[in-house]
Amino acid sequence: MNDEIRRQFPFFQQPNHGRELAYLDSAASAQKPQVVLDALERLYARDYANIHRGVYELSARATRAHEGARKTVARFLGARNSSEIIFVRGATEAINLLANTIGRQRLGYGDEILITHMEHHANIVPWQMLCEQTGATLRVTEINDQGELDLDSYAALLGPRTRIVSATHVSNALGTINPLGEMIRLAHERDALFVVDGAQAVPHLPVDVRELDCDFYVFSGHKLYGPTGIGVLYGKQELLAEMPPYQGGGDMIASVTFAQTTYAEPPARFEAGTPDIAGAVGLAAAIDFVEGIGFDAIQAHDAELLAYGTKRLLEIPNLRLVGTAREKVAVLSFVTDIHPHDLATVLDKQGVAVRAGHHCAQPLMERFGVAATTRASLCVFNNKADLDALADGLLEARRIFHP
Ligand SMILES: *Cc1c(COP(=O)(O)O)cnc(C)c1O
């Protein structure tokens, strides 16, 4: 399947020291297939106008494209209704929206928010800010040495004051897939709301928010082969209906007078101002692209690359994998006796793009006793040659630093 998919990404057609770049940083942001670029161009070139406002045909066309994208996202996540899909800037904005709306509404002094030790800063800091504002306390579920969530720790930390649980579906730094079904069931037994950070999950796994029964699910378009600047907040209709607006402005109101403003129903209530119209349309094209490949094929490819990459990396002397969960996606984080930044610099010269650093998960790095790791993250356009280039590059780095 793979060469044909790779050819759909114009990125790989540019010369890079005479070979294709081994792009192993899709967990930070994925390259874009031609169909996404075409959708953006079509929207801007032919169907562009501001939405919701114009009575003229062109504005109606742009509005249809935008609302069609909302339907595509709703189907992709298995939502009951497209009004449960709020377009935002990305996972970060979605979590901030939740903290500032339902968070402020539901939390008071002494209440608790439960997260996990493997969260991205985007799923830590907004909750810490909310704790500062409300006097609530942030609690953290432990993980084991493989980077798997400790369900006993989780169950013990869920208490009568837990109002919100927010957890990542898939860890960006470790690749771990969390046992969300069980976690959500336990949270609901305690009447806590459950927020899922799906930023790393949607490119790898099929997601069904109704089957999960999560209350909220967030993700970013740019990690799913879509444009930057667009992301999604899914929320159960009955919860969204109760929530106050996040930002005020045009398009989120029912009526405005200087004495009083009443708000529109969701999703409009949470989408003040002109949205990223083209971004939403580009995201829908990315979703069509992913669904065209199909998650059976995506998961099989993922498992094959994960097994091959793990084997190749374990051949490198003094390399330790960070994150060896039984359930994981194709993310390979590791440390060696060479500093991750030096390693990434040498790899870059070999035409291999990896990430080195704390991966916006400093508490997680601390848990594993490292300041940083080198991370190779794989997706639909990667192949075994990319992993061979990584392994060769690592051996070259050894020759340089430990001759
Ligand atoms: C990337 C990422 C985020 C933040 O996404 P943005 O697109 O930067 O808003 C949040 N959580 C996880 C797990 C991520 O990987």
Short mmCIF file of C-alpha atoms and ligand atoms in Angstrom, two decimals:
data_model
loop_
_atom_site.label_atom_id
_atom_site.label_comp_id
_atom_site.label_asym_id
_atom_site.label_seq_id
_atom_site.Cartn_x
_atom_site.Cartn_y
_atom_site.Cartn_z
CA MET A 1 0.00 0.00 0.00
CA ASN A 2 2.76 2.30 0.97
CA ASP A 3 4.51 3.65 -2.13
CA GLU A 4 1.21 4.65 -3.60
CA ILE A 5 0.25 6.55 -0.45
CA ARG A 6 3.63 8.21 -0.19
CA ARG A 7 3.31 9.48 -3.77
CA GLN A 8 0.21 11.42 -2.73
CA PHE A 9 2.39 13.68 -0.56
CA PRO A 10 4.08 16.30 -2.75
CA PHE A 11 6.48 16.94 0.14
CA PHE A 12 8.52 13.88 -0.87
CA GLN A 13 9.02 15.08 -4.43
CA GLN A 14 11.42 17.85 -3.46
CA PRO A 15 15.12 17.05 -3.64
CA ASN A 16 16.83 16.58 -0.30
CA HIS A 17 20.53 15.81 -0.67
CA GLY A 18 19.65 13.40 -3.46
CA ARG A 19 17.18 11.28 -1.49
CA GLU A 20 13.77 11.47 0.08
CA LEU A 21 13.76 12.89 3.58
CA ALA A 22 12.91 10.28 6.22
CA TYR A 23 10.28 12.41 7.92
CA LEU A 24 9.79 10.84 11.34
CA ASP A 25 8.06 13.70 13.14
CA SER A 26 4.38 13.30 12.34
CA ALA A 27 3.51 13.29 16.04
CA ALA A 28 4.55 16.96 16.00
CA SER A 29 2.82 17.63 12.69
CA ALA A 30 2.09 15.53 9.63
CA GLN A 31 2.82 16.36 5.98
CA LYS A 32 -0.19 17.06 3.76
CA PRO A 33 -1.47 14.95 0.87
CA GLN A 34 -2.35 16.58 -2.46
CA VAL A 35 -6.10 16.16 -1.85
CA VAL A 36 -5.90 18.45 1.18
CA LEU A 37 -3.96 21.10 -0.77
CA ASP A 38 -6.49 20.79 -3.62
CA ALA A 39 -9.42 21.26 -1.24
CA LEU A 40 -7.84 24.44 0.17
CA GLU A 41 -7.14 25.79 -3.30
CA ARG A 42 -10.66 24.99 -4.54
CA LEU A 43 -12.23 26.71 -1.56
CA TYR A 44 -10.12 29.85 -1.88
CA ALA A 45 -10.19 29.98 -5.68
CA ARG A 46 -13.82 29.17 -6.38
CA ASP A 47 -16.05 28.91 -3.32
CA TYR A 48 -14.72 31.62 -1.05
CA ALA A 49 -16.81 34.14 0.88
CA ASN A 50 -17.63 34.67 4.53
CA ILE A 51 -20.13 32.16 5.81
CA HIS A 52 -23.55 32.43 7.47
CA ARG A 53 -23.96 36.09 6.48
CA GLY A 54 -24.36 36.51 2.78
CA VAL A 55 -27.63 35.90 0.99
CA TYR A 56 -25.77 35.53 -2.29
CA GLU A 57 -25.04 32.14 -3.78
CA LEU A 58 -21.28 32.25 -3.24
CA SER A 59 -21.67 32.74 0.52
CA ALA A 60 -24.20 29.93 0.59
CA ARG A 61 -21.65 27.70 -1.17
CA ALA A 62 -18.91 28.54 1.35
CA THR A 63 -21.38 27.92 4.18
CA ARG A 64 -22.33 24.55 2.69
CA ALA A 65 -18.66 23.59 2.42
CA HIS A 66 -18.04 24.59 6.03
CA GLU A 67 -21.11 22.81 7.40
CA GLY A 68 -20.37 19.81 5.20
CA ALA A 69 -16.97 19.62 6.91
CA ARG A 70 -18.73 19.57 10.27
CA LYS A 71 -20.80 16.59 9.10
CA THR A 72 -17.66 14.80 7.97
CA VAL A 73 -16.06 15.29 11.39
CA ALA A 74 -19.24 14.13 13.15
CA ARG A 75 -19.28 10.94 11.09
CA PHE A 76 -15.54 10.42 11.63
CA LEU A 77 -15.98 10.52 15.43
CA GLY A 78 -19.31 8.71 15.51
CA ALA A 79 -21.12 11.72 17.04
CA ARG A 80 -24.90 11.65 17.16
CA ASN A 81 -25.25 15.02 15.55
CA SER A 82 -23.03 17.52 13.75
CA SER A 83 -24.09 20.19 16.26
CA GLU A 84 -21.88 18.31 18.74
CA ILE A 85 -18.82 19.35 16.70
CA ILE A 86 -17.22 22.69 17.59
CA PHE A 87 -14.45 23.98 15.33
CA VAL A 88 -11.52 25.43 17.27
CA ARG A 89 -7.86 26.19 16.59
CA GLY A 90 -6.63 22.84 17.83
CA ALA A 91 -6.50 20.48 20.79
CA THR A 92 -4.94 23.20 22.94
CA GLU A 93 -7.75 25.66 22.34
CA ALA A 94 -10.36 22.94 22.86
CA ILE A 95 -9.02 22.10 26.33
CA ASN A 96 -8.76 25.78 27.25
CA LEU A 97 -12.35 26.21 26.11
CA LEU A 98 -13.48 23.40 28.39
CA ALA A 99 -11.51 24.66 31.39
CA ASN A 100 -12.97 28.15 30.97
CA THR A 101 -16.57 27.10 30.42
CA ILE A 102 -17.71 23.86 32.02
CA GLY A 103 -14.62 23.87 34.26
CA ARG A 104 -15.50 27.21 35.84
CA GLN A 105 -19.14 26.21 35.95
CA ARG A 106 -18.63 22.90 37.73
CA LEU A 107 -15.54 23.35 39.92
CA GLY A 108 -15.23 24.96 43.30
CA TYR A 109 -12.88 24.99 46.25
CA GLY A 110 -11.78 21.49 47.22
CA ASP A 111 -12.98 19.84 44.02
CA GLU A 112 -10.54 17.73 42.03
CA ILE A 113 -9.39 17.32 38.45
CA LEU A 114 -7.69 14.03 37.63
CA ILE A 115 -5.17 13.74 34.81
CA THR A 116 -2.35 11.24 34.13
CA HIS A 117 1.43 11.37 34.33
CA MET A 118 1.73 11.10 30.54
CA GLU A 119 -0.18 14.22 29.54
CA HIS A 120 0.99 16.79 27.01
CA HIS A 121 1.37 20.26 28.55
CA ALA A 122 -1.84 21.22 26.71
CA ASN A 123 -3.70 18.82 28.99
CA ILE A 124 -1.94 19.97 32.16
CA VAL A 125 -1.55 23.74 32.14
CA PRO A 126 -5.18 24.77 31.38
CA TRP A 127 -6.32 22.61 34.32
CA GLN A 128 -3.64 24.08 36.59
CA MET A 129 -4.86 27.55 35.64
CA LEU A 130 -8.41 26.48 36.44
CA CYS A 131 -7.25 25.15 39.83
CA GLU A 132 -5.66 28.53 40.58
CA GLN A 133 -8.90 30.28 39.72
CA THR A 134 -11.24 27.98 41.61
CA GLY A 135 -9.26 26.48 44.49
CA ALA A 136 -9.63 23.01 42.99
CA THR A 137 -6.79 20.47 43.18
CA LEU A 138 -5.01 18.67 40.35
CA ARG A 139 -4.40 14.95 40.89
CA VAL A 140 -2.18 12.73 38.76
CA THR A 141 -2.57 9.04 37.91
CA GLU A 142 0.70 7.10 38.03
CA ILE A 143 2.19 5.08 35.21
CA ASN A 144 4.49 2.05 35.31
CA ASP A 145 8.02 1.68 33.92
CA GLN A 146 6.70 0.53 30.55
CA GLY A 147 4.71 3.75 30.30
CA GLU A 148 1.32 2.12 30.89
CA LEU A 149 -1.36 3.74 32.98
CA ASP A 150 -1.74 2.20 36.43
CA LEU A 151 -5.47 1.47 36.64
CA ASP A 152 -5.27 0.80 40.40
CA SER A 153 -3.72 4.21 40.97
CA TYR A 154 -6.41 5.68 38.75
CA ALA A 155 -9.29 3.99 40.57
CA ALA A 156 -7.82 5.00 43.96
CA LEU A 157 -7.51 8.64 42.92
CA LEU A 158 -11.06 8.88 41.60
CA GLY A 159 -12.94 10.26 44.55
CA PRO A 160 -16.21 11.90 45.54
CA ARG A 161 -14.68 15.33 44.75
CA THR A 162 -13.42 14.36 41.28
CA ARG A 163 -15.41 16.52 38.89
CA ILE A 164 -13.37 16.20 35.72
CA VAL A 165 -11.03 13.52 34.42
CA SER A 166 -8.91 14.50 31.43
CA ALA A 167 -6.64 11.94 29.83
CA THR A 168 -4.82 11.40 26.60
CA HIS A 169 -6.04 8.62 24.33
CA VAL A 170 -2.51 8.04 23.01
CA SER A 171 0.68 9.46 24.54
CA ASN A 172 2.65 11.71 22.19
CA ALA A 173 5.98 10.90 23.84
CA LEU A 174 5.54 7.16 24.49
CA GLY A 175 2.92 5.97 22.03
CA THR A 176 0.94 4.28 24.83
CA ILE A 177 -2.74 3.67 24.11
CA ASN A 178 -4.76 4.17 27.29
CA PRO A 179 -7.59 1.84 28.39
CA LEU A 180 -10.20 4.53 27.94
CA GLY A 181 -13.26 2.28 28.08
CA GLU A 182 -12.52 1.18 31.65
CA MET A 183 -11.33 4.64 32.69
CA ILE A 184 -14.48 6.32 31.43
CA ARG A 185 -16.75 3.73 33.04
CA LEU A 186 -15.06 4.25 36.42
CA ALA A 187 -15.23 8.06 36.10
CA HIS A 188 -18.92 7.98 35.28
CA GLU A 189 -19.59 5.77 38.30
CA ARG A 190 -18.29 8.74 40.29
CA ASP A 191 -20.31 11.24 38.24
CA ALA A 192 -17.12 12.82 36.91
CA LEU A 193 -16.96 14.27 33.40
CA PHE A 194 -14.45 12.66 31.06
CA VAL A 195 -12.38 14.65 28.55
CA VAL A 196 -10.26 12.78 26.01
CA ASP A 197 -7.21 14.38 24.41
CA GLY A 198 -7.28 12.59 21.06
CA ALA A 199 -4.53 14.58 19.30
CA GLN A 200 -2.33 11.50 18.82
CA ALA A 201 -5.09 8.94 18.51
CA VAL A 202 -7.06 10.06 15.47
CA PRO A 203 -4.24 9.45 12.95
CA HIS A 204 -3.77 5.88 14.22
CA LEU A 205 -7.02 4.44 15.60
CA PRO A 206 -10.69 4.44 14.72
CA VAL A 207 -12.56 6.52 17.30
CA ASP A 208 -16.22 6.18 18.22
CA VAL A 209 -17.21 8.72 20.85
CA ARG A 210 -20.56 7.03 21.46
CA GLU A 211 -18.98 3.66 22.08
CA LEU A 212 -16.37 5.28 24.35
CA ASP A 213 -19.12 7.30 26.03
CA CYS A 214 -16.64 10.13 26.70
CA ASP A 215 -18.18 13.52 27.42
CA PHE A 216 -15.67 15.47 25.33
CA TYR A 217 -13.09 14.51 22.71
CA VAL A 218 -10.55 16.93 21.25
CA PHE A 219 -8.05 16.77 18.40
CA SER A 220 -6.01 18.94 16.01
CA GLY A 221 -6.24 18.90 12.22
CA HIS A 222 -2.54 19.30 11.53
CA LYS A 223 -1.55 15.94 13.04
CA LEU A 224 -4.20 14.24 10.89
CA TYR A 225 -2.72 15.42 7.54
CA GLY A 226 -4.95 18.50 7.65
CA PRO A 227 -4.11 22.21 7.81
CA THR A 228 -2.77 24.05 10.85
CA GLY A 229 -5.14 26.34 12.71
CA ILE A 230 -8.13 24.00 12.76
CA GLY A 231 -9.15 21.51 15.40
CA VAL A 232 -12.20 19.92 16.91
CA LEU A 233 -14.02 19.82 20.20
CA TYR A 234 -16.67 17.13 20.34
CA GLY A 235 -19.10 17.40 23.26
CA LYS A 236 -22.28 15.59 24.20
CA GLN A 237 -25.21 17.72 23.12
CA GLU A 238 -26.77 17.95 26.59
CA LEU A 239 -23.48 19.19 28.08
CA LEU A 240 -22.80 21.73 25.34
CA ALA A 241 -26.34 23.05 25.76
CA GLU A 242 -25.63 23.86 29.43
CA MET A 243 -22.26 25.49 28.87
CA PRO A 244 -21.67 29.25 28.79
CA PRO A 245 -19.86 30.77 25.81
CA TYR A 246 -16.07 30.88 25.71
CA GLN A 247 -15.54 34.01 23.60
CA GLY A 248 -18.01 36.74 22.66
CA GLY A 249 -18.50 38.27 19.24
CA GLY A 250 -20.26 37.82 15.96
CA ASP A 251 -22.06 34.62 15.01
CA MET A 252 -22.42 33.32 18.58
CA ILE A 253 -25.48 35.33 19.56
CA ALA A 254 -29.23 34.96 19.29
CA SER A 255 -29.84 38.69 19.83
CA VAL A 256 -27.82 41.65 21.06
CA THR A 257 -28.97 44.84 22.75
CA PHE A 258 -26.84 47.06 24.99
CA ALA A 259 -28.92 45.85 27.91
CA GLN A 260 -28.61 42.14 27.22
CA THR A 261 -27.32 39.53 24.82
CA THR A 262 -28.69 36.06 24.42
CA TYR A 263 -26.57 33.32 22.98
CA ALA A 264 -27.00 31.01 20.04
CA GLU A 265 -27.38 27.27 20.45
CA PRO A 266 -24.27 25.05 20.06
CA PRO A 267 -22.18 24.83 17.97
CA ALA A 268 -22.50 28.54 17.01
CA ARG A 269 -22.37 29.59 20.70
CA PHE A 270 -18.74 28.45 20.84
CA GLU A 271 -17.60 29.79 17.49
CA ALA A 272 -17.40 33.57 17.90
CA GLY A 273 -16.07 35.46 14.90
CA THR A 274 -15.13 34.39 11.41
CA PRO A 275 -13.87 30.81 11.68
CA ASP A 276 -11.11 29.09 9.73
CA ILE A 277 -13.42 28.25 6.84
CA ALA A 278 -10.74 26.80 4.59
CA GLY A 279 -9.18 24.96 7.52
CA ALA A 280 -12.42 23.11 8.20
CA VAL A 281 -12.76 22.18 4.54
CA GLY A 282 -9.12 21.04 4.44
CA LEU A 283 -9.66 18.97 7.57
CA ALA A 284 -12.66 17.25 5.97
CA ALA A 285 -10.49 16.41 2.95
CA ALA A 286 -7.86 14.96 5.31
CA ILE A 287 -10.51 12.83 6.99
CA ASP A 288 -11.74 11.58 3.61
CA PHE A 289 -8.12 10.73 2.79
CA VAL A 290 -7.65 8.75 6.01
CA GLU A 291 -10.97 6.96 5.62
CA GLY A 292 -10.05 6.15 2.04
CA ILE A 293 -7.03 4.22 3.32
CA GLY A 294 -9.08 2.71 6.13
CA PHE A 295 -8.09 2.05 9.72
CA ASP A 296 -7.57 -1.69 9.17
CA ALA A 297 -4.80 -0.93 6.72
CA ILE A 298 -3.48 1.95 8.85
CA GLN A 299 -3.25 -0.20 11.96
CA ALA A 300 -1.62 -3.10 10.13
CA HIS A 301 0.97 -0.71 8.66
CA ASP A 302 1.51 0.90 12.07
CA ALA A 303 2.08 -2.48 13.76
CA GLU A 304 4.51 -3.58 11.04
CA LEU A 305 6.59 -0.39 11.30
CA LEU A 306 6.52 -0.45 15.10
CA ALA A 307 7.84 -4.03 15.18
CA TYR A 308 10.48 -3.36 12.55
CA GLY A 309 11.58 -0.04 14.10
CA THR A 310 11.79 -1.56 17.57
CA LYS A 311 13.97 -4.38 16.24
CA ARG A 312 16.28 -1.99 14.36
CA LEU A 313 16.66 0.33 17.35
CA LEU A 314 17.45 -2.47 19.77
CA GLU A 315 20.44 -3.35 17.55
CA ILE A 316 22.03 0.01 18.44
CA PRO A 317 24.49 -0.20 21.36
CA ASN A 318 23.49 1.61 24.58
CA LEU A 319 20.03 2.52 23.35
CA ARG A 320 17.10 2.43 25.75
CA LEU A 321 13.51 2.68 24.55
CA VAL A 322 11.31 4.95 26.65
CA GLY A 323 7.77 3.67 26.40
CA THR A 324 7.31 -0.04 25.79
CA ALA A 325 3.60 -0.43 26.51
CA ARG A 326 1.90 -3.56 25.20
CA GLU A 327 -0.69 -1.34 23.54
CA LYS A 328 1.04 1.38 21.60
CA VAL A 329 1.14 3.15 18.26
CA ALA A 330 4.23 3.60 16.09
CA VAL A 331 6.09 6.10 18.25
CA LEU A 332 9.68 5.25 19.18
CA SER A 333 11.16 7.37 21.97
CA PHE A 334 14.66 6.54 23.12
CA VAL A 335 17.76 7.69 24.91
CA THR A 336 21.37 6.75 24.17
CA ASP A 337 24.75 7.86 25.49
CA ILE A 338 24.62 10.78 23.04
CA HIS A 339 22.58 13.88 23.88
CA PRO A 340 19.25 13.87 21.98
CA HIS A 341 19.94 17.26 20.40
CA ASP A 342 23.35 16.16 19.13
CA LEU A 343 21.78 12.98 17.84
CA ALA A 344 19.00 14.83 16.04
CA THR A 345 21.55 17.17 14.47
CA VAL A 346 23.60 14.29 13.08
CA LEU A 347 20.43 12.55 11.88
CA ASP A 348 19.30 15.71 10.13
CA LYS A 349 22.53 15.73 8.10
CA GLN A 350 21.71 12.12 7.12
CA GLY A 351 18.28 13.16 5.85
CA VAL A 352 16.38 11.91 8.89
CA ALA A 353 14.02 14.30 10.68
CA VAL A 354 13.30 13.30 14.28
CA ARG A 355 12.28 15.29 17.31
CA ALA A 356 14.58 15.76 20.30
CA GLY A 357 13.40 17.30 23.52
CA HIS A 358 10.80 16.96 26.23
CA HIS A 359 7.91 16.67 23.74
CA CYS A 360 5.78 19.11 25.79
CA ALA A 361 5.66 16.45 28.50
CA GLN A 362 8.21 17.51 31.09
CA PRO A 363 6.57 15.68 34.03
CA LEU A 364 6.70 12.50 31.96
CA MET A 365 10.39 12.97 31.19
CA GLU A 366 11.00 13.43 34.91
CA ARG A 367 9.11 10.20 35.62
CA PHE A 368 11.60 8.36 33.40
CA GLY A 369 14.59 10.21 34.83
CA VAL A 370 15.56 11.90 31.57
CA ALA A 371 15.57 15.54 30.47
CA ALA A 372 14.76 14.68 26.89
CA THR A 373 14.40 11.82 24.44
CA THR A 374 14.80 11.42 20.72
CA ARG A 375 11.49 10.49 19.15
CA ALA A 376 10.70 8.91 15.81
CA SER A 377 6.98 8.94 15.08
CA LEU A 378 5.54 7.14 12.08
CA CYS A 379 2.43 7.41 10.01
CA VAL A 380 0.86 6.29 6.74
CA PHE A 381 3.57 7.63 4.44
CA ASN A 382 6.52 6.10 6.28
CA ASN A 383 8.21 2.88 5.25
CA LYS A 384 10.93 0.50 6.39
CA ALA A 385 13.53 2.46 4.42
CA ASP A 386 12.86 5.43 6.72
CA LEU A 387 13.62 3.21 9.72
CA ASP A 388 16.74 1.86 8.04
CA ALA A 389 17.87 5.45 7.46
CA LEU A 390 17.25 6.13 11.16
CA ALA A 391 19.27 3.09 12.26
CA ASP A 392 22.12 3.94 9.85
CA GLY A 393 22.10 7.52 11.11
CA LEU A 394 22.31 6.36 14.71
CA LEU A 395 25.31 4.18 13.88
CA GLU A 396 26.94 7.12 12.11
CA ALA A 397 26.36 9.25 15.23
CA ARG A 398 28.14 6.58 17.28
CA ARG A 399 31.11 6.71 14.93
CA ILE A 400 31.26 10.51 15.44
CA PHE A 401 30.72 10.71 19.20
CA HIS A 402 32.25 7.40 20.33
CA PRO A 403 34.89 6.62 17.70
C1 LIG B 1 0.06 17.99 19.87
C2 LIG B 1 -0.70 17.61 21.06
C3 LIG B 1 -1.53 18.50 21.72
C4 LIG B 1 -1.65 19.93 21.33
O1 LIG B 1 -2.07 20.07 20.02
P1 LIG B 1 -1.98 21.50 19.31
O2 LIG B 1 -2.28 21.17 17.90
O3 LIG B 1 -0.59 22.01 19.53
O4 LIG B 1 -3.03 22.34 19.94
C5 LIG B 1 -2.24 18.05 22.81
N1 LIG B 1 -2.14 16.79 23.21
C6 LIG B 1 -1.37 15.89 22.60
C7 LIG B 1 -1.33 14.48 23.10
C8 LIG B 1 -0.62 16.26 21.51
O5 LIG B 1 0.17 15.38 20.90
#
